[in-house]
PDB file of N, CA and C in Angstrom:
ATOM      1  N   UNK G  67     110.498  68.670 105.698  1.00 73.00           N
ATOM      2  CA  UNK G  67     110.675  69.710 104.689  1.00 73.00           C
ATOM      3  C   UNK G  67     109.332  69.980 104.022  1.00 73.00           C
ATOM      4  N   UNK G  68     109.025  71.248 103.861  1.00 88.00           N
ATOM      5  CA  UNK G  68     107.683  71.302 103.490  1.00 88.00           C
ATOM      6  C   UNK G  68     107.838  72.096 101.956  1.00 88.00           C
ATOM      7  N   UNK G  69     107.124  71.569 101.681  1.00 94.00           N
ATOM      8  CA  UNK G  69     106.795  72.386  99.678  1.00 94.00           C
ATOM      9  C   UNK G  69     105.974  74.035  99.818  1.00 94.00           C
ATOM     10  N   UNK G  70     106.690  74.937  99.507  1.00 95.00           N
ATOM     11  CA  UNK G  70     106.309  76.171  99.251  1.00 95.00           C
ATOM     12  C   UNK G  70     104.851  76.204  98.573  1.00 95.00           C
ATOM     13  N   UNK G  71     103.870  77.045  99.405  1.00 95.00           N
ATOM     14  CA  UNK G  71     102.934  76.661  98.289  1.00 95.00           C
ATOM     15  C   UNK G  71     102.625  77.150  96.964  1.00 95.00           C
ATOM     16  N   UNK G  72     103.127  78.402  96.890  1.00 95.00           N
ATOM     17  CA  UNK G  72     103.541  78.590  95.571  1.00 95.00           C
ATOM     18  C   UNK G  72     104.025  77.452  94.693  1.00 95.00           C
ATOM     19  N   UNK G  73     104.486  76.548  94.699  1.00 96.00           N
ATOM     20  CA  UNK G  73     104.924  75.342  94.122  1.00 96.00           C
ATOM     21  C   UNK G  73     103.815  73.721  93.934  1.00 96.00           C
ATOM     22  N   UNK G  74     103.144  74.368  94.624  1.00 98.00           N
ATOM     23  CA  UNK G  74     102.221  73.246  94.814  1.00 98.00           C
ATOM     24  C   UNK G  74     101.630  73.020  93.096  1.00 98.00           C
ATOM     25  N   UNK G  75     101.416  71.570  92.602  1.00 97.00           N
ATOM     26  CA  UNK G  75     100.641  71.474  91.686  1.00 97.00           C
ATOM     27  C   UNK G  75      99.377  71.837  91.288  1.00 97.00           C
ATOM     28  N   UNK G  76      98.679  71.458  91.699  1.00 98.00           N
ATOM     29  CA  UNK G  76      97.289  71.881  91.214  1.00 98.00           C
ATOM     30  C   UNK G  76      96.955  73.342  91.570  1.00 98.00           C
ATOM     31  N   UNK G  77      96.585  74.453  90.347  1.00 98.00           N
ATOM     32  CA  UNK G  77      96.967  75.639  90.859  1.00 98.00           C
ATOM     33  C   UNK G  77      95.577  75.850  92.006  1.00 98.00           C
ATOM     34  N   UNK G  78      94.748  75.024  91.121  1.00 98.00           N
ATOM     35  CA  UNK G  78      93.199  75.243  92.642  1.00 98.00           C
ATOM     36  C   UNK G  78      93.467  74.731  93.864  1.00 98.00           C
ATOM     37  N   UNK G  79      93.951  73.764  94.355  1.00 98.00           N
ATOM     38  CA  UNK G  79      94.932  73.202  95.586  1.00 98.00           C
ATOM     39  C   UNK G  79      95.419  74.524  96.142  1.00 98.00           C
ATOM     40  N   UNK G  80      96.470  74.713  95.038  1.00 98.00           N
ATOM     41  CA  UNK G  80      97.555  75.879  95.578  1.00 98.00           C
ATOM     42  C   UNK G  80      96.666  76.916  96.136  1.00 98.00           C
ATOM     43  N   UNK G  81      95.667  77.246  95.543  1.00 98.00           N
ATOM     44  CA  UNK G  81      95.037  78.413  96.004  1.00 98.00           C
ATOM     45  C   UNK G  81      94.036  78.532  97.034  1.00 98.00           C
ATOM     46  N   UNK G  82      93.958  76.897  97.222  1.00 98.00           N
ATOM     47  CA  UNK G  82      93.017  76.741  98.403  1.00 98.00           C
ATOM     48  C   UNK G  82      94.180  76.798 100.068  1.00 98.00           C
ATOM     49  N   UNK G  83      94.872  76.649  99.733  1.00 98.00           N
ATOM     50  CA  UNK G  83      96.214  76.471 100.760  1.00 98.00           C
ATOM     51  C   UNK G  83      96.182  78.106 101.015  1.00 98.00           C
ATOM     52  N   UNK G  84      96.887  78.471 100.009  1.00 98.00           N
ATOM     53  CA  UNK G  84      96.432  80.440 100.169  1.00 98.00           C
ATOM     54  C   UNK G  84      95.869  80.889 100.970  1.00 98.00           C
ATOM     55  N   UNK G  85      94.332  80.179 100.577  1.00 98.00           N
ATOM     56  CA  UNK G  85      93.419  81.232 101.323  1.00 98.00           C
ATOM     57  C   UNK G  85      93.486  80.630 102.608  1.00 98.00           C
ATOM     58  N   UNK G  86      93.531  79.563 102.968  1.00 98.00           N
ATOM     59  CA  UNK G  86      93.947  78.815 104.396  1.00 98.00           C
ATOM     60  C   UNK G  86      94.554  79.640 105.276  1.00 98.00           C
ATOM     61  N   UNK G  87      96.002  79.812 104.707  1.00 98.00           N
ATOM     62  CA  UNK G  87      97.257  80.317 105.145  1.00 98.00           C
ATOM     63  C   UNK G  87      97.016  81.916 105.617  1.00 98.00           C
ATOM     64  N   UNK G  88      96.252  82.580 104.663  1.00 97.00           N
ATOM     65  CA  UNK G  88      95.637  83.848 104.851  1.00 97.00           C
ATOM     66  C   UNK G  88      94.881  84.672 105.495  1.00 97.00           C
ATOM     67  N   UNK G  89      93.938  83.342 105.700  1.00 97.00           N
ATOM     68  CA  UNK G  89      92.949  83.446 106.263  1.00 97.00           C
ATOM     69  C   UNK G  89      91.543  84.230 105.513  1.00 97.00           C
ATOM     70  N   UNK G  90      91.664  83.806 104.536  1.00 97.00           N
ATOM     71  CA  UNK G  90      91.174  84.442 103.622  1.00 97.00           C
ATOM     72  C   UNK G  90      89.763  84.169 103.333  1.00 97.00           C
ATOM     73  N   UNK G  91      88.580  84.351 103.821  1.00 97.00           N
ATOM     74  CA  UNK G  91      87.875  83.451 104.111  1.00 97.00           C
ATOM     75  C   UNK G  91      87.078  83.664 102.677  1.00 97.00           C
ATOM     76  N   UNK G  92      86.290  84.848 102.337  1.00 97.00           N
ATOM     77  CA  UNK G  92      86.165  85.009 100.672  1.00 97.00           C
ATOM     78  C   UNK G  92      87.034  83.937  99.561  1.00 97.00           C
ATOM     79  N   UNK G  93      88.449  84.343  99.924  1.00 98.00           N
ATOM     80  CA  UNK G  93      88.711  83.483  99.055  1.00 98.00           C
ATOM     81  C   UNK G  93      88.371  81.843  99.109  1.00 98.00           C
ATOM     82  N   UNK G  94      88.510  81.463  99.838  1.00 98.00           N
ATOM     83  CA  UNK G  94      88.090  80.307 100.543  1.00 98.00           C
ATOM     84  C   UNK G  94      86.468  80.241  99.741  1.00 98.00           C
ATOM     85  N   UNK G  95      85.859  80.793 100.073  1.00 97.00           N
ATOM     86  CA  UNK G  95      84.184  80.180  99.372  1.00 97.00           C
ATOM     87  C   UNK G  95      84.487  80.435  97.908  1.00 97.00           C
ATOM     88  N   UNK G  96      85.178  81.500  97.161  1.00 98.00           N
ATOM     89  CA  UNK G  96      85.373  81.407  96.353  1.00 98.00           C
ATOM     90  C   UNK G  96      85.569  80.034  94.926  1.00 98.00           C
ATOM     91  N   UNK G  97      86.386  79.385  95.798  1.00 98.00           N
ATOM     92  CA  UNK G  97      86.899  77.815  95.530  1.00 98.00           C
ATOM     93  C   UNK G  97      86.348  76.984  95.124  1.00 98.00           C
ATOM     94  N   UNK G  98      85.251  77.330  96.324  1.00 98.00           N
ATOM     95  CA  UNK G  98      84.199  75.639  96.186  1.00 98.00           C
ATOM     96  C   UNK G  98      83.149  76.090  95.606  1.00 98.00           C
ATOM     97  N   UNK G  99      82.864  74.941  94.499  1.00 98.00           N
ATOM     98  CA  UNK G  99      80.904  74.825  93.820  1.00 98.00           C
ATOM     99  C   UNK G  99      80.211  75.175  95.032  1.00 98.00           C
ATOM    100  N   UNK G 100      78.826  75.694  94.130  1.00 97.00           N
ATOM    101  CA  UNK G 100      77.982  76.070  95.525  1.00 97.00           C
ATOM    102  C   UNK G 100      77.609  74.826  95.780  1.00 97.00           C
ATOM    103  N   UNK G 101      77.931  73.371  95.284  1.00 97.00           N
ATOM    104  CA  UNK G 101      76.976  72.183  96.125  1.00 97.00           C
ATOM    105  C   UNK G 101      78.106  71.240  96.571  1.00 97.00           C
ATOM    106  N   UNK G 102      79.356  72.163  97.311  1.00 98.00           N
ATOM    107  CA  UNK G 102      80.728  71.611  97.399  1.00 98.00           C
ATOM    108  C   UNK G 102      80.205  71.214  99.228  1.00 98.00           C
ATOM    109  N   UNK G 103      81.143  69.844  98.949  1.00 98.00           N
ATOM    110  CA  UNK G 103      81.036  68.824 100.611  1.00 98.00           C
ATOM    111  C   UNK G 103      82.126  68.327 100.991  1.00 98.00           C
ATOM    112  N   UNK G 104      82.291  68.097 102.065  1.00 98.00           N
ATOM    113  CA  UNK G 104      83.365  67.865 102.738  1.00 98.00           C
ATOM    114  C   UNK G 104      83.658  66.552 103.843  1.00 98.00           C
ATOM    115  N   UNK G 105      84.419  65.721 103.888  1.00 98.00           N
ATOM    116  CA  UNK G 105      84.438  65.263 105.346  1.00 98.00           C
ATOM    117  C   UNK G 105      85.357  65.596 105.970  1.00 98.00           C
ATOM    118  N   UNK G 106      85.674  65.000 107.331  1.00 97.00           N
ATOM    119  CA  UNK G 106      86.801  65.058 108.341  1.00 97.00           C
ATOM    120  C   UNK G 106      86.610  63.635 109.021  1.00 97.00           C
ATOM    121  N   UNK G 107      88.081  63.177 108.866  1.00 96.00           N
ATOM    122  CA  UNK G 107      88.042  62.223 109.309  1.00 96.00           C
ATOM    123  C   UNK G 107      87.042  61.203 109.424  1.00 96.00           C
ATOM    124  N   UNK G 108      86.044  60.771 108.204  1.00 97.00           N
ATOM    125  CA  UNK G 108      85.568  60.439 107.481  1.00 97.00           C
ATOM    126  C   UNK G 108      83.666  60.772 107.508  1.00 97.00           C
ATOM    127  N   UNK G 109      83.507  61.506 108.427  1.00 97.00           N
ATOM    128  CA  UNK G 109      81.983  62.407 108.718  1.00 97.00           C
ATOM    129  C   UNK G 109      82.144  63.188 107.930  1.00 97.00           C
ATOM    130  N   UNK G 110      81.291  63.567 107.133  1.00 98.00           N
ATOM    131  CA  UNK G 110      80.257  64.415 106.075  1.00 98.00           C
ATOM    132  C   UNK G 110      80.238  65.800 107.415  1.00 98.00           C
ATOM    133  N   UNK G 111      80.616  67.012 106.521  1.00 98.00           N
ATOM    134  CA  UNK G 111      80.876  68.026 107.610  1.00 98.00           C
ATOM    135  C   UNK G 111      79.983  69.330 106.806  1.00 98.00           C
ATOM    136  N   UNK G 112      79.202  70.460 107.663  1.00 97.00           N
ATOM    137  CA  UNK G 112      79.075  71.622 107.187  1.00 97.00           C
ATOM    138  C   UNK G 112      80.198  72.305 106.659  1.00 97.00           C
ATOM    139  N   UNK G 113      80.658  72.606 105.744  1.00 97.00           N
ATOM    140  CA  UNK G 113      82.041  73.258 104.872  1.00 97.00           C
ATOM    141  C   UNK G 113      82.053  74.976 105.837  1.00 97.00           C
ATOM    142  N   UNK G 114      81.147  75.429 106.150  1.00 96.00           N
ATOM    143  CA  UNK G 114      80.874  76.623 106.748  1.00 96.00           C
ATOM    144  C   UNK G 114      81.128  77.085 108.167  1.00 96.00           C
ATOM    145  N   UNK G 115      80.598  75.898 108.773  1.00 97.00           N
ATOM    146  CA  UNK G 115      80.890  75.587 110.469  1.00 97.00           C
ATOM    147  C   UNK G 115      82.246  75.562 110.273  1.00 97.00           C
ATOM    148  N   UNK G 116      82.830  73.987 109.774  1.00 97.00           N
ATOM    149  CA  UNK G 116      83.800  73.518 109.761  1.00 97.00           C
ATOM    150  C   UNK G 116      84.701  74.408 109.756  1.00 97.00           C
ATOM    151  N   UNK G 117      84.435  75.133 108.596  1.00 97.00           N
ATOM    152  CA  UNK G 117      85.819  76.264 108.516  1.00 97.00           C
ATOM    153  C   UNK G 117      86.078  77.255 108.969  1.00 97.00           C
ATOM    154  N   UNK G 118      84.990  77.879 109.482  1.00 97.00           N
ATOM    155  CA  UNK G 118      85.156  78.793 110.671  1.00 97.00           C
ATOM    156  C   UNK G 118      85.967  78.124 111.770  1.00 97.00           C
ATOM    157  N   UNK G 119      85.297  76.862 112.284  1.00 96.00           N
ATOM    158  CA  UNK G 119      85.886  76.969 113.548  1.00 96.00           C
ATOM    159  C   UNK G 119      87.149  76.441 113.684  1.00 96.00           C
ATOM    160  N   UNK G 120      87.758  75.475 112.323  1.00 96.00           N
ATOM    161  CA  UNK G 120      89.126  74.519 112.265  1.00 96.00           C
ATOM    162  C   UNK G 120      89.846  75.424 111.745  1.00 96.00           C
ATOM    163  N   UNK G 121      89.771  76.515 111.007  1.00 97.00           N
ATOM    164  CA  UNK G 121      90.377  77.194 109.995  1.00 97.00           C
ATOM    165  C   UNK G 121      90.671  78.662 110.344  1.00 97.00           C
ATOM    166  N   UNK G 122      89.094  79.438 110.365  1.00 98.00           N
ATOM    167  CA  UNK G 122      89.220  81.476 110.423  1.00 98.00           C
ATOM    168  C   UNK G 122      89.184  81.405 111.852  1.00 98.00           C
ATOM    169  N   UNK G 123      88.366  80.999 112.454  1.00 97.00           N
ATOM    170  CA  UNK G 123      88.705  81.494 113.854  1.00 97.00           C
ATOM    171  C   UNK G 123      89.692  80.442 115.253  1.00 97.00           C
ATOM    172  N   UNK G 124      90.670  79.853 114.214  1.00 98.00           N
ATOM    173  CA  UNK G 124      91.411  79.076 115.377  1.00 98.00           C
ATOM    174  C   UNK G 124      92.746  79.401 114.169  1.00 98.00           C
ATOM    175  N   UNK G 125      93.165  80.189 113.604  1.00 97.00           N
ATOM    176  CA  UNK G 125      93.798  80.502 112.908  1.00 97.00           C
ATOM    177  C   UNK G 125      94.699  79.247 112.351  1.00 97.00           C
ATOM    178  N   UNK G 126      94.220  78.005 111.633  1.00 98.00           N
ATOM    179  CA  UNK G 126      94.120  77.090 110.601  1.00 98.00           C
ATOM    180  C   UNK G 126      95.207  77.440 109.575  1.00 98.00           C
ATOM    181  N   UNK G 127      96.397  76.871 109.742  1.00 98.00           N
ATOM    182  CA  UNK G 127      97.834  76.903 108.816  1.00 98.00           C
ATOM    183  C   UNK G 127      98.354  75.290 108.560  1.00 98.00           C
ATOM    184  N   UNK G 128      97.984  75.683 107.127  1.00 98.00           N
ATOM    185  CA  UNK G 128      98.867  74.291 106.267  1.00 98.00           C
ATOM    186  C   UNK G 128     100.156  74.708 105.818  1.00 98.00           C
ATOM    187  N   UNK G 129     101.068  73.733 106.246  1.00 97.00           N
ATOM    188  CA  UNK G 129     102.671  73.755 105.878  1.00 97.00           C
ATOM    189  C   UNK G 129     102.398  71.792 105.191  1.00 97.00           C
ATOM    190  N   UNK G 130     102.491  72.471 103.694  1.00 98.00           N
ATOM    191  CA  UNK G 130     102.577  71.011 102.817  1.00 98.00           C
ATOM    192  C   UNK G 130     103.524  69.734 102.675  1.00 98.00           C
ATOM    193  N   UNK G 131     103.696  68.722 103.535  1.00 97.00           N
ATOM    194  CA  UNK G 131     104.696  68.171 103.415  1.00 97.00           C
ATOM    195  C   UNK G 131     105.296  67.740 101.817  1.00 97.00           C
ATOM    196  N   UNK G 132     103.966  66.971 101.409  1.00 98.00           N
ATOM    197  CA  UNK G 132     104.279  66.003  99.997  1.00 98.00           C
ATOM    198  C   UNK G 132     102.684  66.552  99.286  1.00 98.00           C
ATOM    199  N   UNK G 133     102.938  65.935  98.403  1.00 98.00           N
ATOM    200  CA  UNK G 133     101.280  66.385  97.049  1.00 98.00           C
ATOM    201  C   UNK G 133     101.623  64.758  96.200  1.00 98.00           C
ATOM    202  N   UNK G 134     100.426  64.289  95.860  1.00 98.00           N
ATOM    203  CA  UNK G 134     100.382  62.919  94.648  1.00 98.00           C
ATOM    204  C   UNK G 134      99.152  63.482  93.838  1.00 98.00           C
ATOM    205  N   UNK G 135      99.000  62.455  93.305  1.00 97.00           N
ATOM    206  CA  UNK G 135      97.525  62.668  92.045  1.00 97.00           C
ATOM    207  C   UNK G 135      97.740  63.777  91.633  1.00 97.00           C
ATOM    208  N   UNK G 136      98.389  64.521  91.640  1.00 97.00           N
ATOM    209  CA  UNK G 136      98.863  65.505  90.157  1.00 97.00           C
ATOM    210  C   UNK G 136      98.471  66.951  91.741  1.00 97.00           C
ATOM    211  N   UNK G 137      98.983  66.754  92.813  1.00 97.00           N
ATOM    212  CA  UNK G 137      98.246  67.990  93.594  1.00 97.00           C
ATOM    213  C   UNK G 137      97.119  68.217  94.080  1.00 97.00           C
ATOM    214  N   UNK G 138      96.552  66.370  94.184  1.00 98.00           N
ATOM    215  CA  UNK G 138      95.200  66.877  94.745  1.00 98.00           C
ATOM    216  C   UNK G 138      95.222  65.723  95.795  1.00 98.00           C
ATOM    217  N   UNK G 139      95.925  65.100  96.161  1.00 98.00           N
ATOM    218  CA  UNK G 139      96.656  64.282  97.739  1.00 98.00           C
ATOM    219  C   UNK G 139      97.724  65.580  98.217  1.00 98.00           C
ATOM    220  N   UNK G 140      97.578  65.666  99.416  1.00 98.00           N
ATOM    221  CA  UNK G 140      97.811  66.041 100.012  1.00 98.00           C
ATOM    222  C   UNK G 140      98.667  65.966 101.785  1.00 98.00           C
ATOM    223  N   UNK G 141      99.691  65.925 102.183  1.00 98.00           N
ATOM    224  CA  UNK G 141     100.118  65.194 103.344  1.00 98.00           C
ATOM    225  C   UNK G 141     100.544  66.689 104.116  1.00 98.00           C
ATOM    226  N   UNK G 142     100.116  67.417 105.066  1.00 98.00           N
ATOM    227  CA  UNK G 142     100.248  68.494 105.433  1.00 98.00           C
ATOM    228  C   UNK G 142     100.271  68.163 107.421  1.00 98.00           C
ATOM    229  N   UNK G 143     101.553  68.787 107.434  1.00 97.00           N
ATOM    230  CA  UNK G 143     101.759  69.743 108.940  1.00 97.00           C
ATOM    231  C   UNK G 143     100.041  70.536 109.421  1.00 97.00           C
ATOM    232  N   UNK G 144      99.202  70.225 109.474  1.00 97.00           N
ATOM    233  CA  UNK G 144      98.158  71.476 110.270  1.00 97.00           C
ATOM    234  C   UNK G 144      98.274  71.612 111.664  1.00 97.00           C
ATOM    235  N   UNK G 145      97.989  72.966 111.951  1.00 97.00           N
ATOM    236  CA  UNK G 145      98.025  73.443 112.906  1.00 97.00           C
ATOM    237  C   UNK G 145      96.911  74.874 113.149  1.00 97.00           C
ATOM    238  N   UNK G 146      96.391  74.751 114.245  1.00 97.00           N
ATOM    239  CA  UNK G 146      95.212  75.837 115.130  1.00 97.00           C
ATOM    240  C   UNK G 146      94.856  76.071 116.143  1.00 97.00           C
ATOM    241  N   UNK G 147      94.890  76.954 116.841  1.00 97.00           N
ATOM    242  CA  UNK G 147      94.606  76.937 117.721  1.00 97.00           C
ATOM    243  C   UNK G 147      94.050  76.540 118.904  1.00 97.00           C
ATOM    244  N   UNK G 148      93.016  75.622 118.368  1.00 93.00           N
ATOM    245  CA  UNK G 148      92.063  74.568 119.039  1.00 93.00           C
ATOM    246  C   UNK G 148      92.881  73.091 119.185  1.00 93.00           C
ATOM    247  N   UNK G 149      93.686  72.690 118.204  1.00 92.00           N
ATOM    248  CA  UNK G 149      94.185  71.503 118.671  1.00 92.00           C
ATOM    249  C   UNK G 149      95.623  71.373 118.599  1.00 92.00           C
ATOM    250  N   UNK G 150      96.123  72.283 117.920  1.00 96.00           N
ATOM    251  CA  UNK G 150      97.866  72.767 118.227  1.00 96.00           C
ATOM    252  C   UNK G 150      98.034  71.661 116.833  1.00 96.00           C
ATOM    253  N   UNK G 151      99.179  71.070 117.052  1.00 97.00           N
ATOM    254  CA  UNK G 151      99.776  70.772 115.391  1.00 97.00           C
ATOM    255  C   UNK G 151      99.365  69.326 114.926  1.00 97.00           C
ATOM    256  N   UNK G 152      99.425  69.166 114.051  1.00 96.00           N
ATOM    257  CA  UNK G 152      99.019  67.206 113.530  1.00 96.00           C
ATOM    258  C   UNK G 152      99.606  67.233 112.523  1.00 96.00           C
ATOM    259  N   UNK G 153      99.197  65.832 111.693  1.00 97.00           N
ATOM    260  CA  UNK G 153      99.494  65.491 110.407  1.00 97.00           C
ATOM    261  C   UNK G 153      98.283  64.989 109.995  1.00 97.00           C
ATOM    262  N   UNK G 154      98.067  65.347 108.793  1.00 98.00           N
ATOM    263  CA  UNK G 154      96.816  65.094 108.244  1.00 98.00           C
ATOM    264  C   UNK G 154      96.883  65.041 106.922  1.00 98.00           C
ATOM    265  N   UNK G 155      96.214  64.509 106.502  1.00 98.00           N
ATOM    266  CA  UNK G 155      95.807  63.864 104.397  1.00 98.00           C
ATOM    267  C   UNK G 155      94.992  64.670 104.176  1.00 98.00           C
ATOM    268  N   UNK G 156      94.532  65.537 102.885  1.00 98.00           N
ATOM    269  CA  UNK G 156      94.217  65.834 102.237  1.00 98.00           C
ATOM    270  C   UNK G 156      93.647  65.129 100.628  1.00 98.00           C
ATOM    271  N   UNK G 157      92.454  65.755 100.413  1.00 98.00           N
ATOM    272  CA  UNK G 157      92.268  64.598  99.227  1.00 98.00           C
ATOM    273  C   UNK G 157      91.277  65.596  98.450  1.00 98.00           C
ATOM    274  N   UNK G 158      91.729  66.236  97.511  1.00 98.00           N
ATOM    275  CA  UNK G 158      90.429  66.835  96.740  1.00 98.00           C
ATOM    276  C   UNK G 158      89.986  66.725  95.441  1.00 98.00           C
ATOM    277  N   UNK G 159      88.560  67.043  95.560  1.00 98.00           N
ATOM    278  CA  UNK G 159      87.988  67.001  93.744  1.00 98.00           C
ATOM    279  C   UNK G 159      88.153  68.310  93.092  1.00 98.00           C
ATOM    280  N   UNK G 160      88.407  68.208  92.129  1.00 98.00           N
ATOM    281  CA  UNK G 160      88.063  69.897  91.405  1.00 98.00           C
ATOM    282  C   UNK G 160      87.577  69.588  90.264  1.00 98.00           C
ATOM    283  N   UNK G 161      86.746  70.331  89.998  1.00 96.00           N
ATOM    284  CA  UNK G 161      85.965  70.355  88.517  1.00 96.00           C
ATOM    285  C   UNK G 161      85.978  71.835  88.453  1.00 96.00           C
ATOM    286  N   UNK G 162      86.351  72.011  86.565  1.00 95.00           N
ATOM    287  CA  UNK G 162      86.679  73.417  86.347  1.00 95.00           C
ATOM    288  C   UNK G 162      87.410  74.530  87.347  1.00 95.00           C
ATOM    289  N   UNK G 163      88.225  73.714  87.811  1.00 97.00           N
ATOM    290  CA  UNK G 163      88.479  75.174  88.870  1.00 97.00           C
ATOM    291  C   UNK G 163      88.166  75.093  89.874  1.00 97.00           C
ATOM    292  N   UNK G 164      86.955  74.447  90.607  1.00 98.00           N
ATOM    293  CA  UNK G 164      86.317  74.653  91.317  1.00 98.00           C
ATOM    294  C   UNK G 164      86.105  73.512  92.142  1.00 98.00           C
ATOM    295  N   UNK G 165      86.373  73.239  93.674  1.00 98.00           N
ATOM    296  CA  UNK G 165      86.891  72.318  94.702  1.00 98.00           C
ATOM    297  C   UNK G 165      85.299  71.651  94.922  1.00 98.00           C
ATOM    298  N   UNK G 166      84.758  70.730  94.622  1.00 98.00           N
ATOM    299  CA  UNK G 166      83.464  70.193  94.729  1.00 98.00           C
ATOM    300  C   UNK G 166      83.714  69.299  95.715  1.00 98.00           C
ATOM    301  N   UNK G 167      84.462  68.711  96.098  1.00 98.00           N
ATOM    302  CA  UNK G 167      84.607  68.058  97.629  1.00 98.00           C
ATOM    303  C   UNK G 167      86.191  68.211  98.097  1.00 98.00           C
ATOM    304  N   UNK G 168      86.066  67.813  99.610  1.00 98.00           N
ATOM    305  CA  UNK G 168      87.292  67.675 100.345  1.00 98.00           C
ATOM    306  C   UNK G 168      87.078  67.036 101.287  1.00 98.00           C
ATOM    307  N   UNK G 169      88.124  66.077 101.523  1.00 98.00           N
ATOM    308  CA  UNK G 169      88.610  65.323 102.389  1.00 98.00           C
ATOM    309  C   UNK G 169      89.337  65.343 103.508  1.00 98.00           C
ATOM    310  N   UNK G 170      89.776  65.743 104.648  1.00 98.00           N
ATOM    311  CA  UNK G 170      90.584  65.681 105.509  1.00 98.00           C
ATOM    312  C   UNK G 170      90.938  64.716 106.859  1.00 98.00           C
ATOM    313  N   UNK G 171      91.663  63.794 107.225  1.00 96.00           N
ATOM    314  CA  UNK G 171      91.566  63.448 108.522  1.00 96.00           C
ATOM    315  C   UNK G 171      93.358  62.889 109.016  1.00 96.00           C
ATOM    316  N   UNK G 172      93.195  62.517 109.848  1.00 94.00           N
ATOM    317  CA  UNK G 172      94.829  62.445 110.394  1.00 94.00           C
ATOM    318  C   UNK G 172      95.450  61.863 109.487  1.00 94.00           C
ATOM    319  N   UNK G 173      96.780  61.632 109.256  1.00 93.00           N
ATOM    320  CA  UNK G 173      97.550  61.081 108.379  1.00 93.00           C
ATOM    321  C   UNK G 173      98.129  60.013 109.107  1.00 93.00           C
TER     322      UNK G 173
END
């Protein structure tokens, strides 16, 4: 059963899921500080590469299973084109609004 993301806690979470889901890629840089970093599966990643190629151009959809830490854990269904569906953790920082790191790797 997955959580609507409209429902999701943290409304910067929520809105990072959005632009995911959207494909929204503006919105997406929008999000993050300009000195915002990332890993995957625990490598330090270009946020830019990365998301082009896991996300806008392999068309990159989060269906949220569960949320902890107030909406900024994360346990999500992903799925793209490049590797078809998984389960994966989520883990983010936000300061003011604004997503200064992220975490991702299998769950």
């Amino acid at each position: 059963m997955s959580i609507q993301t409209n429902r999701l806690s943290d409304p910067t979470v929520r809105a990072f899921v959005s632009a995911v889901n959207s494909h929204d890629q503006a919105a997406f840089q929008a999000l993050l500080t300009p000195d915002a970093t990332m890993a995957d599966d625990g490598s330090d990643r270009n946020i830019a590469d990365w998301a082009d190629r896991e996300i806008f151009s392999s068309n990159g959809h989060m269906d949220v299973e569960s949320e902890a830490d107030g909406g900024r854990a994360l346990v999500v269904s992903y799925r793209n084109d490049t590797w078809g569906e998984m389960r994966t953790k989520w883990q983010f920082t936000v300061d003011d609004g604004k997503i200064s790191r992220f975490e991702t790797g299998q769950a």
